[in-house]
């Protein structure tokens, strides 16, 4: 759980950096660039983490299915 939280925080760092830099430099353009940066970062991380999940499911899917399908 901690690792997931850290990955989410690391994914948000570029957006936060742009917003803080825009506020400190009094440049609204930098703050507005946080929006496309957030969209691009979110899309890239969703694609990357989705492929990792797919690889893990392919590797461990049969065991997971056997565990879930057991009747009590």
Short mmCIF file of C-alpha atoms in Angstrom, two decimals:
data_model
loop_
_atom_site.label_atom_id
_atom_site.label_comp_id
_atom_site.label_asym_id
_atom_site.label_seq_id
_atom_site.Cartn_x
_atom_site.Cartn_y
_atom_site.Cartn_z
CA UNK A 1 0.00 0.00 0.00
CA UNK A 2 2.84 2.37 0.81
CA UNK A 3 4.54 1.65 -2.51
CA UNK A 4 1.36 2.50 -4.41
CA UNK A 5 0.98 5.76 -2.52
CA UNK A 6 4.60 6.68 -3.23
CA UNK A 7 4.14 5.95 -6.95
CA UNK A 8 1.06 8.19 -7.06
CA UNK A 9 2.96 10.99 -5.32
CA UNK A 10 5.88 10.59 -7.73
CA UNK A 11 3.46 10.74 -10.65
CA UNK A 12 2.05 14.04 -9.37
CA UNK A 13 5.44 15.70 -8.86
CA UNK A 14 5.79 17.18 -12.38
CA UNK A 15 2.40 18.87 -12.10
CA UNK A 16 3.10 20.18 -8.61
CA UNK A 17 6.49 21.45 -9.73
CA UNK A 18 4.94 23.37 -12.63
CA UNK A 19 2.25 24.89 -10.42
CA UNK A 20 4.70 25.92 -7.71
CA UNK A 21 7.17 27.34 -10.25
CA UNK A 22 4.37 29.30 -11.90
CA UNK A 23 3.25 30.69 -8.56
CA UNK A 24 6.77 31.63 -7.44
CA UNK A 25 7.68 33.21 -10.79
CA UNK A 26 4.23 34.80 -11.11
CA UNK A 27 3.78 33.17 -14.52
CA UNK A 28 0.24 31.89 -15.06
CA UNK A 29 1.42 30.10 -18.21
CA UNK A 30 3.42 27.68 -16.09
CA UNK A 31 0.44 27.05 -13.88
CA UNK A 32 -1.76 26.35 -16.91
CA UNK A 33 0.88 24.00 -18.31
CA UNK A 34 0.22 21.83 -15.26
CA UNK A 35 -3.06 20.70 -16.84
CA UNK A 36 -1.65 19.13 -20.03
CA UNK A 37 1.34 17.85 -18.04
CA UNK A 38 -1.05 16.14 -15.62
CA UNK A 39 -3.06 14.62 -18.45
CA UNK A 40 0.07 13.37 -20.22
CA UNK A 41 1.61 12.02 -17.02
CA UNK A 42 -1.64 10.32 -16.04
CA UNK A 43 -2.05 8.71 -19.44
CA UNK A 44 1.54 7.49 -19.53
CA UNK A 45 1.39 6.05 -16.02
CA UNK A 46 -1.99 4.39 -16.67
CA UNK A 47 -0.56 2.75 -19.80
CA UNK A 48 2.62 1.65 -17.98
CA UNK A 49 0.90 0.36 -14.84
CA UNK A 50 -1.78 -1.32 -16.96
CA UNK A 51 0.84 -3.24 -18.88
CA UNK A 52 2.50 -4.27 -15.63
CA UNK A 53 -0.85 -5.50 -14.31
CA UNK A 54 -1.46 -7.42 -17.53
CA UNK A 55 1.93 -9.13 -17.33
CA UNK A 56 1.31 -10.05 -13.70
CA UNK A 57 -2.13 -11.43 -14.51
CA UNK A 58 -0.75 -13.52 -17.37
CA UNK A 59 1.94 -14.91 -15.06
CA UNK A 60 -0.27 -15.53 -12.01
CA UNK A 61 -3.75 -15.74 -13.51
CA UNK A 62 -4.33 -19.49 -13.24
CA UNK A 63 -3.48 -19.54 -9.52
CA UNK A 64 -5.66 -16.51 -8.90
CA UNK A 65 -8.56 -18.08 -10.78
CA UNK A 66 -8.19 -21.32 -8.82
CA UNK A 67 -8.18 -19.41 -5.53
CA UNK A 68 -11.21 -17.30 -6.41
CA UNK A 69 -13.27 -20.17 -7.84
CA UNK A 70 -12.97 -22.44 -4.78
CA UNK A 71 -16.32 -23.14 -3.21
CA UNK A 72 -16.58 -22.76 0.54
#
